Each structure stands twice: as C-alpha cells, then as structure tokens.
PDB file of C-alpha atoms in Angstrom:
ATOM      1  CA  ASP A   1      18.498  -4.959  10.225  1.00  0.00           C
ATOM      2  CA  GLY A   2      15.940  -2.169   9.782  1.00  0.00           C
ATOM      3  CA  GLY A   3      12.284  -2.723   9.062  1.00  0.00           C
ATOM      4  CA  ILE A   4       8.692  -2.705  10.178  1.00  0.00           C
ATOM      5  CA  THR A   5       7.221  -5.438  12.315  1.00  0.00           C
ATOM      6  CA  GLN A   6       3.575  -6.160  12.936  1.00  0.00           C
ATOM      7  CA  SER A   7       2.149  -8.527  15.473  1.00  0.00           C
ATOM      8  CA  PRO A   8       0.375 -10.792  15.755  1.00  0.00           C
ATOM      9  CA  LYS A   9       0.217 -12.346  12.270  1.00  0.00           C
ATOM     10  CA  TYR A  10      -3.329 -13.573  12.979  1.00  0.00           C
ATOM     11  CA  LEU A  11      -5.764 -12.140  15.503  1.00  0.00           C
ATOM     12  CA  PHE A  12      -9.205 -13.329  16.503  1.00  0.00           C
ATOM     13  CA  ARG A  13     -11.813 -11.014  17.936  1.00  0.00           C
ATOM     14  CA  LYS A  14     -14.974 -11.905  19.772  1.00  0.00           C
ATOM     15  CA  GLU A  15     -18.120  -9.831  19.404  1.00  0.00           C
ATOM     16  CA  GLY A  16     -17.975  -6.658  21.493  1.00  0.00           C
ATOM     17  CA  GLN A  17     -14.264  -6.944  22.145  1.00  0.00           C
ATOM     18  CA  ASN A  18     -11.570  -4.336  21.504  1.00  0.00           C
ATOM     19  CA  VAL A  19      -8.310  -5.627  20.057  1.00  0.00           C
ATOM     20  CA  THR A  20      -4.983  -3.881  19.486  1.00  0.00           C
ATOM     21  CA  LEU A  21      -2.631  -4.466  16.569  1.00  0.00           C
ATOM     22  CA  SER A  22       1.011  -3.673  17.073  1.00  0.00           C
ATOM     23  CA  CYS A  23       3.274  -1.860  14.609  1.00  0.00           C
ATOM     24  CA  GLU A  24       6.934  -1.068  15.338  1.00  0.00           C
ATOM     25  CA  GLN A  25       9.598   0.409  13.070  1.00  0.00           C
ATOM     26  CA  ASN A  26      13.309   0.971  13.559  1.00  0.00           C
ATOM     27  CA  LEU A  27      13.831   2.973  10.372  1.00  0.00           C
ATOM     28  CA  ASN A  28      13.794   6.298  12.230  1.00  0.00           C
ATOM     29  CA  HIS A  29      10.814   7.341  10.131  1.00  0.00           C
ATOM     30  CA  ASP A  30       8.625  10.201  11.298  1.00  0.00           C
ATOM     31  CA  ALA A  31       5.458   9.183   9.455  1.00  0.00           C
ATOM     32  CA  MET A  32       3.421   6.034  10.042  1.00  0.00           C
ATOM     33  CA  TYR A  33       0.206   4.758   8.498  1.00  0.00           C
ATOM     34  CA  TRP A  34      -2.484   2.135   8.984  1.00  0.00           C
ATOM     35  CA  TYR A  35      -4.318   0.661   6.015  1.00  0.00           C
ATOM     36  CA  ARG A  36      -7.103  -1.850   5.692  1.00  0.00           C
ATOM     37  CA  GLN A  37      -7.130  -4.271   2.770  1.00  0.00           C
ATOM     38  CA  ASP A  38     -10.262  -6.139   1.650  1.00  0.00           C
ATOM     39  CA  PRO A  39     -10.359  -8.623  -1.237  1.00  0.00           C
ATOM     40  CA  GLY A  40     -10.650  -6.942  -4.644  1.00  0.00           C
ATOM     41  CA  GLN A  41     -10.153  -3.459  -3.224  1.00  0.00           C
ATOM     42  CA  GLY A  42      -7.268  -1.091  -2.976  1.00  0.00           C
ATOM     43  CA  LEU A  43      -5.748  -0.114   0.340  1.00  0.00           C
ATOM     44  CA  ARG A  44      -7.880   2.246   2.401  1.00  0.00           C
ATOM     45  CA  LEU A  45      -6.249   4.610   4.847  1.00  0.00           C
ATOM     46  CA  ILE A  46      -7.479   4.344   8.438  1.00  0.00           C
ATOM     47  CA  TYR A  47      -5.187   6.715  10.334  1.00  0.00           C
ATOM     48  CA  TYR A  48      -1.822   8.313   9.800  1.00  0.00           C
ATOM     49  CA  SER A  49       0.696  10.139  11.922  1.00  0.00           C
ATOM     50  CA  GLN A  50       3.296  12.590  10.638  1.00  0.00           C
ATOM     51  CA  ILE A  51       4.986  13.076  13.989  1.00  0.00           C
ATOM     52  CA  VAL A  52       4.974  11.827  17.563  1.00  0.00           C
ATOM     53  CA  ASN A  53       1.890  12.771  19.610  1.00  0.00           C
ATOM     54  CA  ASP A  54      -0.047  13.757  16.501  1.00  0.00           C
ATOM     55  CA  PHE A  55      -2.265  11.756  14.177  1.00  0.00           C
ATOM     56  CA  GLN A  56      -5.046  12.350  11.647  1.00  0.00           C
ATOM     57  CA  LYS A  57      -8.056  10.371  10.502  1.00  0.00           C
ATOM     58  CA  GLY A  58      -7.900   8.742   7.120  1.00  0.00           C
ATOM     59  CA  ASP A  59     -10.797   7.753   4.899  1.00  0.00           C
ATOM     60  CA  ILE A  60     -12.276   5.031   7.151  1.00  0.00           C
ATOM     61  CA  ALA A  61     -11.368   5.963  10.743  1.00  0.00           C
ATOM     62  CA  GLU A  62     -14.751   5.151  12.305  1.00  0.00           C
ATOM     63  CA  GLY A  63     -14.492   2.252  14.759  1.00  0.00           C
ATOM     64  CA  TYR A  64     -10.701   2.547  15.062  1.00  0.00           C
ATOM     65  CA  SER A  65      -8.343   4.437  17.364  1.00  0.00           C
ATOM     66  CA  VAL A  66      -4.572   4.978  17.430  1.00  0.00           C
ATOM     67  CA  SER A  67      -1.853   6.483  19.577  1.00  0.00           C
ATOM     68  CA  ARG A  68       1.631   7.735  18.765  1.00  0.00           C
ATOM     69  CA  GLU A  69       3.475   8.119  22.061  1.00  0.00           C
ATOM     70  CA  LYS A  70       6.792   6.968  20.630  1.00  0.00           C
ATOM     71  CA  LYS A  71       8.363   7.509  17.221  1.00  0.00           C
ATOM     72  CA  GLU A  72       8.870   3.770  16.754  1.00  0.00           C
ATOM     73  CA  SER A  73       5.371   2.629  17.621  1.00  0.00           C
ATOM     74  CA  PHE A  74       1.894   3.216  16.158  1.00  0.00           C
ATOM     75  CA  PRO A  75      -0.622   0.739  17.621  1.00  0.00           C
ATOM     76  CA  LEU A  76      -4.108   0.432  16.141  1.00  0.00           C
ATOM     77  CA  THR A  77      -7.128  -0.498  18.272  1.00  0.00           C
ATOM     78  CA  VAL A  78     -10.128  -2.009  16.541  1.00  0.00           C
ATOM     79  CA  THR A  79     -13.042  -1.153  18.780  1.00  0.00           C
ATOM     80  CA  SER A  80     -16.391  -2.879  19.177  1.00  0.00           C
ATOM     81  CA  ALA A  81     -17.890  -0.001  17.176  1.00  0.00           C
ATOM     82  CA  GLN A  82     -16.236  -1.386  14.034  1.00  0.00           C
ATOM     83  CA  LYS A  83     -18.997  -3.684  12.769  1.00  0.00           C
ATOM     84  CA  ASN A  84     -17.078  -5.364   9.981  1.00  0.00           C
ATOM     85  CA  PRO A  85     -13.488  -5.699  11.209  1.00  0.00           C
ATOM     86  CA  THR A  86     -12.493  -8.846   9.290  1.00  0.00           C
ATOM     87  CA  ALA A  87      -9.685  -7.714   6.980  1.00  0.00           C
ATOM     88  CA  PHE A  88      -5.940  -7.657   6.428  1.00  0.00           C
ATOM     89  CA  TYR A  89      -4.344  -4.707   8.229  1.00  0.00           C
ATOM     90  CA  LEU A  90      -1.147  -3.181   6.930  1.00  0.00           C
ATOM     91  CA  CYS A  91       1.115  -0.743   8.716  1.00  0.00           C
ATOM     92  CA  ALA A  92       3.560   1.438   6.794  1.00  0.00           C
ATOM     93  CA  SER A  93       6.100   4.144   7.508  1.00  0.00           C
ATOM     94  CA  SER A  94       7.895   6.820   5.526  1.00  0.00           C
ATOM     95  CA  ILE A  95      10.591   9.401   6.142  1.00  0.00           C
ATOM     96  CA  GLY A  96       8.017  12.163   6.481  1.00  0.00           C
ATOM     97  CA  GLY A  97       7.994  15.811   5.516  1.00  0.00           C
ATOM     98  CA  ALA A  98       6.328  17.398   2.528  1.00  0.00           C
ATOM     99  CA  GLY A  99       8.389  17.884  -0.595  1.00  0.00           C
ATOM    100  CA  VAL A 100      10.443  14.704  -0.362  1.00  0.00           C
ATOM    101  CA  LEU A 101       9.864  11.366  -1.982  1.00  0.00           C
ATOM    102  CA  GLU A 102       7.400   9.796   0.409  1.00  0.00           C
ATOM    103  CA  THR A 103       8.076   6.163  -0.310  1.00  0.00           C
ATOM    104  CA  GLN A 104       6.116   4.017   2.103  1.00  0.00           C
ATOM    105  CA  TYR A 105       7.594   0.838   3.500  1.00  0.00           C
ATOM    106  CA  PHE A 106       5.200  -1.838   4.674  1.00  0.00           C
ATOM    107  CA  GLY A 107       5.069  -4.387   7.449  1.00  0.00           C
ATOM    108  CA  PRO A 108       3.999  -8.010   6.823  1.00  0.00           C
ATOM    109  CA  GLY A 109       0.399  -7.397   7.907  1.00  0.00           C
ATOM    110  CA  THR A 110      -2.036  -8.727  10.512  1.00  0.00           C
ATOM    111  CA  ARG A 111      -5.107 -10.706   9.527  1.00  0.00           C
ATOM    112  CA  LEU A 112      -8.024 -10.028  11.848  1.00  0.00           C
ATOM    113  CA  LEU A 113     -10.867 -12.509  12.007  1.00  0.00           C
ATOM    114  CA  VAL A 114     -14.106 -12.268  13.965  1.00  0.00           C
ATOM    115  CA  LEU A 115     -15.278 -15.330  15.894  1.00  0.00           C
TER     116      LEU A 115
ATOM    117  CA  GLY B   1     -12.485  12.593  -5.950  1.00  0.00           C
ATOM    118  CA  GLU B   2      -9.195  11.148  -7.044  1.00  0.00           C
ATOM    119  CA  ASP B   3      -9.251   7.617  -8.389  1.00  0.00           C
ATOM    120  CA  VAL B   4      -6.801   4.977  -9.565  1.00  0.00           C
ATOM    121  CA  GLU B   5      -8.037   2.085 -11.694  1.00  0.00           C
ATOM    122  CA  GLN B   6      -6.487  -1.231 -12.638  1.00  0.00           C
ATOM    123  CA  SER B   7      -7.734  -4.467 -14.152  1.00  0.00           C
ATOM    124  CA  LEU B   8      -8.203  -7.119 -11.468  1.00  0.00           C
ATOM    125  CA  PHE B   9      -6.462  -9.985 -13.292  1.00  0.00           C
ATOM    126  CA  LEU B  10      -3.773 -10.594 -15.920  1.00  0.00           C
ATOM    127  CA  SER B  11      -2.756 -14.033 -17.152  1.00  0.00           C
ATOM    128  CA  VAL B  12       0.502 -14.581 -19.071  1.00  0.00           C
ATOM    129  CA  ARG B  13       2.674 -17.521 -20.072  1.00  0.00           C
ATOM    130  CA  GLU B  14       5.998 -18.056 -18.360  1.00  0.00           C
ATOM    131  CA  GLY B  15       8.741 -16.367 -20.390  1.00  0.00           C
ATOM    132  CA  ASP B  16       6.393 -13.835 -22.011  1.00  0.00           C
ATOM    133  CA  SER B  17       6.232 -10.153 -21.088  1.00  0.00           C
ATOM    134  CA  SER B  18       3.532  -8.952 -18.697  1.00  0.00           C
ATOM    135  CA  VAL B  19       2.065  -5.476 -19.066  1.00  0.00           C
ATOM    136  CA  ILE B  20       0.011  -4.200 -16.147  1.00  0.00           C
ATOM    137  CA  ASN B  21      -1.920  -0.998 -16.789  1.00  0.00           C
ATOM    138  CA  CYS B  22      -3.172   1.731 -14.490  1.00  0.00           C
ATOM    139  CA  THR B  23      -5.109   4.961 -15.035  1.00  0.00           C
ATOM    140  CA  TYR B  24      -5.402   7.825 -12.588  1.00  0.00           C
ATOM    141  CA  THR B  25      -7.362  11.048 -12.384  1.00  0.00           C
ATOM    142  CA  ASP B  26      -5.271  13.503 -10.360  1.00  0.00           C
ATOM    143  CA  SER B  27      -3.329  15.643 -12.828  1.00  0.00           C
ATOM    144  CA  SER B  28      -1.269  17.135  -9.993  1.00  0.00           C
ATOM    145  CA  SER B  29       0.304  13.769  -9.109  1.00  0.00           C
ATOM    146  CA  THR B  30       4.035  14.101  -8.534  1.00  0.00           C
ATOM    147  CA  TYR B  31       5.070  10.492  -8.013  1.00  0.00           C
ATOM    148  CA  LEU B  32       3.530   7.246  -9.176  1.00  0.00           C
ATOM    149  CA  TYR B  33       4.425   3.913  -7.660  1.00  0.00           C
ATOM    150  CA  TRP B  34       4.257   0.202  -8.325  1.00  0.00           C
ATOM    151  CA  TYR B  35       4.109  -2.142  -5.352  1.00  0.00           C
ATOM    152  CA  LYS B  36       4.115  -5.947  -5.319  1.00  0.00           C
ATOM    153  CA  GLN B  37       2.237  -8.073  -2.786  1.00  0.00           C
ATOM    154  CA  GLU B  38       2.904 -11.784  -2.483  1.00  0.00           C
ATOM    155  CA  PRO B  39       0.247 -13.994  -0.831  1.00  0.00           C
ATOM    156  CA  GLY B  40      -0.268 -13.229   2.852  1.00  0.00           C
ATOM    157  CA  ALA B  41       2.503 -10.627   2.928  1.00  0.00           C
ATOM    158  CA  GLY B  42       2.913  -6.888   3.097  1.00  0.00           C
ATOM    159  CA  LEU B  43       3.582  -4.657   0.106  1.00  0.00           C
ATOM    160  CA  GLN B  44       7.034  -4.304  -1.397  1.00  0.00           C
ATOM    161  CA  LEU B  45       7.988  -1.207  -3.369  1.00  0.00           C
ATOM    162  CA  LEU B  46       9.034  -2.252  -6.868  1.00  0.00           C
ATOM    163  CA  THR B  47       9.676   1.064  -8.534  1.00  0.00           C
ATOM    164  CA  TYR B  48       8.425   4.616  -8.829  1.00  0.00           C
ATOM    165  CA  ILE B  49       8.451   7.314 -11.482  1.00  0.00           C
ATOM    166  CA  PHE B  50       8.445  11.057 -11.162  1.00  0.00           C
ATOM    167  CA  SER B  51       5.741  12.811 -13.144  1.00  0.00           C
ATOM    168  CA  ASN B  52       8.189  14.653 -15.417  1.00  0.00           C
ATOM    169  CA  MET B  53       9.585  11.351 -16.716  1.00  0.00           C
ATOM    170  CA  ASP B  54       8.203   9.249 -19.578  1.00  0.00           C
ATOM    171  CA  MET B  55      10.000   6.028 -18.881  1.00  0.00           C
ATOM    172  CA  LYS B  56      12.048   4.310 -16.254  1.00  0.00           C
ATOM    173  CA  GLN B  57      13.826   0.976 -16.632  1.00  0.00           C
ATOM    174  CA  ASP B  58      15.195  -1.212 -13.876  1.00  0.00           C
ATOM    175  CA  GLN B  59      16.435  -4.650 -14.958  1.00  0.00           C
ATOM    176  CA  ARG B  60      13.334  -6.601 -16.076  1.00  0.00           C
ATOM    177  CA  LEU B  61      10.953  -3.794 -15.128  1.00  0.00           C
ATOM    178  CA  THR B  62       9.968  -0.934 -17.441  1.00  0.00           C
ATOM    179  CA  VAL B  63       7.579   1.798 -16.334  1.00  0.00           C
ATOM    180  CA  LEU B  64       5.901   3.959 -18.970  1.00  0.00           C
ATOM    181  CA  LEU B  65       4.035   7.142 -18.092  1.00  0.00           C
ATOM    182  CA  ASN B  66       1.685   8.956 -20.461  1.00  0.00           C
ATOM    183  CA  LYS B  67       0.850  12.069 -18.520  1.00  0.00           C
ATOM    184  CA  LYS B  68      -1.523  13.416 -21.154  1.00  0.00           C
ATOM    185  CA  ASP B  69      -3.716  10.319 -20.920  1.00  0.00           C
ATOM    186  CA  LYS B  70      -2.959   9.780 -17.187  1.00  0.00           C
ATOM    187  CA  HIS B  71      -1.870   6.235 -17.981  1.00  0.00           C
ATOM    188  CA  LEU B  72       0.856   4.275 -16.241  1.00  0.00           C
ATOM    189  CA  SER B  73       2.084   0.812 -17.165  1.00  0.00           C
ATOM    190  CA  LEU B  74       4.475  -1.723 -15.706  1.00  0.00           C
ATOM    191  CA  ARG B  75       6.137  -4.162 -18.087  1.00  0.00           C
ATOM    192  CA  ILE B  76       7.830  -7.242 -16.678  1.00  0.00           C
ATOM    193  CA  ALA B  77      10.106  -8.905 -19.211  1.00  0.00           C
ATOM    194  CA  ASP B  78      10.619 -12.696 -19.245  1.00  0.00           C
ATOM    195  CA  THR B  79       7.907 -13.304 -16.636  1.00  0.00           C
ATOM    196  CA  GLN B  80       8.790 -16.004 -14.106  1.00  0.00           C
ATOM    197  CA  THR B  81       6.694 -17.972 -11.613  1.00  0.00           C
ATOM    198  CA  GLY B  82       8.186 -15.831  -8.841  1.00  0.00           C
ATOM    199  CA  ASP B  83       6.490 -12.808 -10.388  1.00  0.00           C
ATOM    200  CA  SER B  84       3.098 -14.241  -9.453  1.00  0.00           C
ATOM    201  CA  ALA B  85       1.612 -11.653  -7.085  1.00  0.00           C
ATOM    202  CA  ILE B  86      -0.786  -8.735  -6.858  1.00  0.00           C
ATOM    203  CA  TYR B  87       0.597  -5.513  -8.299  1.00  0.00           C
ATOM    204  CA  PHE B  88      -0.661  -2.196  -6.953  1.00  0.00           C
ATOM    205  CA  CYS B  89      -0.434   1.131  -8.674  1.00  0.00           C
ATOM    206  CA  ALA B  90      -0.499   4.229  -6.444  1.00  0.00           C
ATOM    207  CA  GLU B  91      -0.272   7.956  -6.989  1.00  0.00           C
ATOM    208  CA  ARG B  92       0.861  10.595  -4.556  1.00  0.00           C
ATOM    209  CA  ASP B  93      -1.747  13.330  -4.447  1.00  0.00           C
ATOM    210  CA  SER B  94      -1.416  17.027  -3.702  1.00  0.00           C
ATOM    211  CA  ASN B  95      -1.864  16.291   0.026  1.00  0.00           C
ATOM    212  CA  TYR B  96       1.115  13.917  -0.081  1.00  0.00           C
ATOM    213  CA  GLN B  97      -1.153  10.915   0.534  1.00  0.00           C
ATOM    214  CA  LEU B  98      -1.108   7.778  -1.593  1.00  0.00           C
ATOM    215  CA  ILE B  99      -4.204   6.906  -3.618  1.00  0.00           C
ATOM    216  CA  TRP B 100      -4.254   3.180  -4.374  1.00  0.00           C
ATOM    217  CA  GLY B 101      -5.616   1.076  -7.179  1.00  0.00           C
ATOM    218  CA  ALA B 102      -7.401  -2.191  -6.331  1.00  0.00           C
ATOM    219  CA  GLY B 103      -4.460  -4.281  -7.507  1.00  0.00           C
ATOM    220  CA  THR B 104      -3.900  -6.560 -10.507  1.00  0.00           C
ATOM    221  CA  LYS B 105      -3.390 -10.241  -9.801  1.00  0.00           C
ATOM    222  CA  LEU B 106      -0.731 -11.602 -12.158  1.00  0.00           C
ATOM    223  CA  ILE B 107      -1.267 -15.277 -12.968  1.00  0.00           C
ATOM    224  CA  ILE B 108       1.559 -17.192 -14.625  1.00  0.00           C
ATOM    225  CA  LYS B 109       0.708 -20.123 -16.876  1.00  0.00           C
ATOM    226  CA  PRO B 110       3.386 -22.782 -17.439  1.00  0.00           C
TER     227      PRO B 110
END
C-alpha cells in the first residue's frame, strides 16, 4: 500500500529547542517537498529536493534545515532560529523530472505547537 | 511575482451546485490543479487540467479554464456534506513549482 507517512501527528516544542519532523514515502518518487500551512494562507514552500543528496531552499527556508540521504526519507528540522514555528507542516512527493505532470501527493501533516 | 487568488469562504445548500473560483497571474502555467483538504488532514488531489484545455469533467466535478482571463473554476454538482472541506487551487509555474491559493472553505448548509 503506497503512500506518504508523516510523524508525529502532533509535536510540541519548547523555547530554544530543535525538533525534527519525519517524512517517508514508498512511492519511489524522486522529488520531495516540505510546506508550511498557516490559517487563511496558501501553502508556502520551505525546502524541496529533486534527487537524493540534493535540496534547494523554498520561499521561507530561514530557521529550517533538511537532509535527503535516502530516496524514501526527507526529514525537516525546525531550529531554534525559527521564531514562529507554530503551524501545520505538510510533506509531499512527486515523480520528479521536468516536462512531466508533476502531481504532488501529500502526507497527513504534522501540527507543531510551541510550549 | 506569480499569484493565485481564491475567495476564503463559500456557503451552499446541500444538493445545490458549488462553484469555487480561482484567478492566477502566470500566463506560462502549464497545469492547474484542485486539491481538497479535510479538517486536520493532508491535501488530496481532486483533479487537474492542462492549459490547452477549456473543460474537464470527472463525475460530479467540472473544471472550467478561461486562459484569456486566467480564471479557473471547480463546480461540484449535487453538493453533499462530505464535500465540506478547504479547496486549494494551484498552478505549476515555469520553474515546475506549484503556486498555491489560500484555499476556499466550502460550508454546506442542510
């Protein structure tokens, strides 16, 4: 049963703490994405990766970091430098490669709350 | 920069048709998408349309594209309570990234 999983569903962060959100996919997709969703706003791209061991900053990368050591996994770390981390975080993947229909498939999301 | 705009709310009666509208600015868009998000969940792709098409129909869903006016709409026929969700419009830009609207919350009245 192919899909994208994100964990945990809810995550609490204390001031000054780094936290890592997990994203795993078994769709054999090359491209993976992290978005942040705030109420009343569209999705904003944090980071994306078109291939293993390579990733690019999106529109709001400051205060976040990622790694892409395996095709299946694209973890996102919210660092203490991110001053307003409370949001719903969505991971997505797509087949990858320019010129093809780049339909993105989404995980169920992780809600991050600051204590 | 590129922008996608949607109304934030739409309220319809159960059984009526819902029409959710979206405007975009990037004339080089190749694909336009509609995604559905139910409360507390991720986004689910509903349908997409290629920019050289005017219309696409899939069961209760009809997508209309007016490329001249850069206007996209999603019509849901016979709206049911299960259609209650936030609907996002997105366009694929020339860099192959998705530009997202803020989402339209569809409210169903009994």
